[in-house]
Amino acid sequence: MNNETSLTINIRPARKEDANGMMCLIKELAEYEKAPEQVTVSIEHFVESGFGVRPVWWGLVAVAEEEGPEEIVGMALYYIRYSTWKGQRMYLEDIIVNHRWRGRGIGGMLMDELIQLAQEKKYNGITWQVLEWNQPAISFYEKYNAHFDKEWVNVSIDL
């Protein structure tokens, strides 16, 4: 509950009609990370990848409810990865809260819902990355007793 305006914040699974609001949050995150030009996914590809016949990602949205249309103020996007050592794990691609709504517990609501979802599905953990300079995010994850692995190096191939 947001005490300043008496809005109710609800966390629910993302729906196809949420895609545009989610993309706005993704672009906001890219701006924050000083890399807006790196968001190259089209809305069509985003929608097909999450809401098509064979989704490869799932999401939760934080919705501010008042009179009128819902406002998406946060989101978490995840997929399932497989570890040959551990089995199925949730991979948290992004957790994003609109800059105007930060500091109100919405990120914690999203994270708590992700943890509950992972437990219900019997995944053996949640994995994610955080930029080393993003101290607000690091501090947030430390509240969850997250393990910060200094041993592994990120590697990728762009095609």
Short mmCIF file of C-alpha atoms in Angstrom, two decimals:
data_model
loop_
_atom_site.label_atom_id
_atom_site.label_comp_id
_atom_site.label_asym_id
_atom_site.label_seq_id
_atom_site.Cartn_x
_atom_site.Cartn_y
_atom_site.Cartn_z
CA MET A 1 0.00 0.00 0.00
CA ASN A 2 1.33 3.42 -0.92
CA ASN A 3 0.59 5.64 2.10
CA GLU A 4 1.12 8.94 0.26
CA THR A 5 -1.74 8.48 -2.19
CA SER A 6 -3.65 5.50 -0.77
CA LEU A 7 -3.10 3.50 -3.94
CA THR A 8 -3.14 -0.25 -3.80
CA ILE A 9 -0.20 -2.08 -5.39
CA ASN A 10 -1.00 -5.53 -6.70
CA ILE A 11 1.48 -8.06 -8.05
CA ARG A 12 0.12 -10.32 -10.76
CA PRO A 13 1.35 -12.37 -13.73
CA ALA A 14 2.11 -10.29 -16.80
CA ARG A 15 -0.43 -10.37 -19.62
CA LYS A 16 -0.07 -9.61 -23.32
CA GLU A 17 -1.75 -6.24 -22.87
CA ASP A 18 1.02 -5.29 -20.39
CA ALA A 19 3.75 -5.53 -23.04
CA ASN A 20 3.89 -1.83 -23.92
CA GLY A 21 4.11 -0.81 -20.25
CA MET A 22 6.80 -3.42 -19.67
CA MET A 23 8.81 -2.14 -22.64
CA CYS A 24 8.62 1.38 -21.19
CA LEU A 25 10.17 0.07 -17.97
CA ILE A 26 12.86 -1.81 -19.91
CA LYS A 27 13.76 1.39 -21.77
CA GLU A 28 13.81 3.30 -18.49
CA LEU A 29 16.28 0.74 -17.08
CA ALA A 30 18.47 1.08 -20.18
CA GLU A 31 18.51 4.87 -19.69
CA TYR A 32 19.50 4.39 -16.03
CA GLU A 33 22.33 2.07 -17.10
CA LYS A 34 23.40 4.64 -19.74
CA ALA A 35 22.80 2.22 -22.60
CA PRO A 36 19.48 3.15 -24.26
CA GLU A 37 20.78 2.25 -27.72
CA GLN A 38 21.24 -1.35 -26.61
CA VAL A 39 17.49 -2.01 -26.40
CA THR A 40 16.98 -3.37 -29.91
CA VAL A 41 14.16 -5.87 -29.38
CA SER A 42 10.95 -5.01 -31.23
CA ILE A 43 7.63 -5.00 -29.41
CA GLU A 44 6.47 -7.78 -31.75
CA HIS A 45 9.40 -10.01 -30.82
CA PHE A 46 8.96 -9.18 -27.13
CA VAL A 47 5.26 -10.11 -27.25
CA GLU A 48 5.85 -13.33 -29.20
CA SER A 49 8.67 -14.37 -26.86
CA GLY A 50 6.57 -13.91 -23.73
CA PHE A 51 3.00 -14.50 -24.81
CA GLY A 52 3.26 -16.56 -27.99
CA VAL A 53 2.71 -20.27 -28.52
CA ARG A 54 6.06 -21.19 -26.90
CA PRO A 55 7.02 -18.49 -24.40
CA VAL A 56 10.65 -18.32 -23.37
CA TRP A 57 10.10 -15.82 -20.55
CA TRP A 58 7.47 -15.08 -17.94
CA GLY A 59 6.86 -12.00 -15.91
CA LEU A 60 5.18 -10.38 -12.97
CA VAL A 61 3.93 -6.82 -12.95
CA ALA A 62 3.33 -4.42 -10.09
CA VAL A 63 0.15 -2.52 -10.79
CA ALA A 64 -1.01 0.68 -9.11
CA GLU A 65 -4.76 0.56 -8.92
CA GLU A 66 -6.97 3.58 -8.58
CA GLU A 67 -9.97 4.85 -10.49
CA GLY A 68 -9.28 4.48 -14.16
CA PRO A 69 -6.85 2.22 -16.01
CA GLU A 70 -4.16 0.26 -14.20
CA GLU A 71 -0.65 1.68 -14.20
CA ILE A 72 2.29 -0.71 -14.42
CA VAL A 73 4.84 0.65 -11.96
CA GLY A 74 7.19 -2.33 -11.76
CA MET A 75 7.99 -5.67 -13.31
CA ALA A 76 10.10 -8.78 -12.97
CA LEU A 77 11.00 -10.86 -16.02
CA TYR A 78 12.38 -14.36 -15.62
CA TYR A 79 12.97 -17.62 -17.42
CA ILE A 80 14.02 -21.11 -16.41
CA ARG A 81 17.59 -22.27 -16.84
CA TYR A 82 18.95 -25.72 -16.25
CA SER A 83 22.08 -26.42 -14.25
CA THR A 84 23.67 -29.82 -14.82
CA TRP A 85 24.71 -29.70 -11.16
CA LYS A 86 21.58 -28.24 -9.56
CA GLY A 87 18.62 -28.81 -11.91
CA GLN A 88 16.01 -26.17 -12.70
CA ARG A 89 16.67 -22.65 -11.48
CA MET A 90 14.78 -19.44 -12.06
CA TYR A 91 16.87 -16.83 -13.85
CA LEU A 92 15.79 -13.29 -13.00
CA GLU A 93 16.56 -11.25 -16.10
CA ASP A 94 15.34 -7.94 -14.72
CA ILE A 95 13.46 -6.48 -11.83
CA ILE A 96 12.49 -2.88 -12.56
CA VAL A 97 10.50 -0.28 -10.65
CA ASN A 98 9.57 3.02 -12.25
CA HIS A 99 11.80 5.76 -10.84
CA ARG A 100 8.80 7.68 -9.44
CA TRP A 101 7.74 4.61 -7.45
CA ARG A 102 11.09 3.50 -6.00
CA GLY A 103 11.55 3.39 -2.24
CA ARG A 104 7.99 2.23 -1.57
CA GLY A 105 8.62 -1.51 -1.21
CA ILE A 106 7.50 -2.50 -4.70
CA GLY A 107 10.81 -4.18 -5.56
CA GLY A 108 10.50 -6.22 -2.37
CA MET A 109 6.94 -7.19 -3.26
CA LEU A 110 8.12 -8.41 -6.67
CA MET A 111 11.09 -10.28 -5.20
CA ASP A 112 8.98 -11.93 -2.50
CA GLU A 113 6.49 -13.08 -5.15
CA LEU A 114 9.33 -14.48 -7.30
CA ILE A 115 10.72 -16.42 -4.33
CA GLN A 116 7.29 -17.84 -3.54
CA LEU A 117 6.75 -18.79 -7.19
CA ALA A 118 10.15 -20.50 -7.38
CA GLN A 119 9.39 -22.46 -4.20
CA GLU A 120 5.96 -23.53 -5.49
CA LYS A 121 7.50 -24.77 -8.74
CA LYS A 122 10.25 -26.54 -6.77
CA TYR A 123 13.11 -24.72 -8.48
CA ASN A 124 16.29 -25.05 -6.46
CA GLY A 125 17.13 -21.35 -6.53
CA ILE A 126 17.09 -18.02 -8.29
CA THR A 127 20.08 -16.61 -10.17
CA TRP A 128 20.64 -13.14 -11.58
CA GLN A 129 23.28 -10.53 -12.36
CA VAL A 130 23.81 -7.04 -11.01
CA LEU A 131 26.18 -4.39 -12.31
CA GLU A 132 29.07 -3.85 -9.91
CA TRP A 133 28.45 -0.08 -9.78
CA ASN A 134 24.70 -0.37 -9.04
CA GLN A 135 24.93 0.06 -5.26
CA PRO A 136 21.17 0.58 -4.74
CA ALA A 137 20.48 -2.80 -6.39
CA ILE A 138 23.33 -4.50 -4.52
CA SER A 139 22.01 -3.17 -1.21
CA PHE A 140 18.51 -4.40 -2.12
CA TYR A 141 19.77 -7.92 -2.89
CA GLU A 142 21.90 -8.03 0.26
CA LYS A 143 18.66 -7.83 2.26
CA TYR A 144 17.83 -11.26 0.81
CA ASN A 145 21.19 -12.72 1.88
CA ALA A 146 22.10 -13.14 -1.78
CA HIS A 147 25.45 -14.76 -2.59
CA PHE A 148 27.64 -12.53 -4.78
CA ASP A 149 29.88 -14.82 -6.83
CA LYS A 150 33.27 -13.26 -7.70
CA GLU A 151 34.53 -16.42 -9.38
CA TRP A 152 32.49 -16.57 -12.60
CA VAL A 153 33.05 -14.26 -15.58
CA ASN A 154 30.18 -13.26 -17.89
CA VAL A 155 30.71 -14.47 -21.45
CA SER A 156 28.54 -13.97 -24.50
CA ILE A 157 28.50 -14.14 -28.28
CA ASP A 158 26.40 -11.65 -30.22
CA LEU A 159 24.89 -13.01 -33.43
#
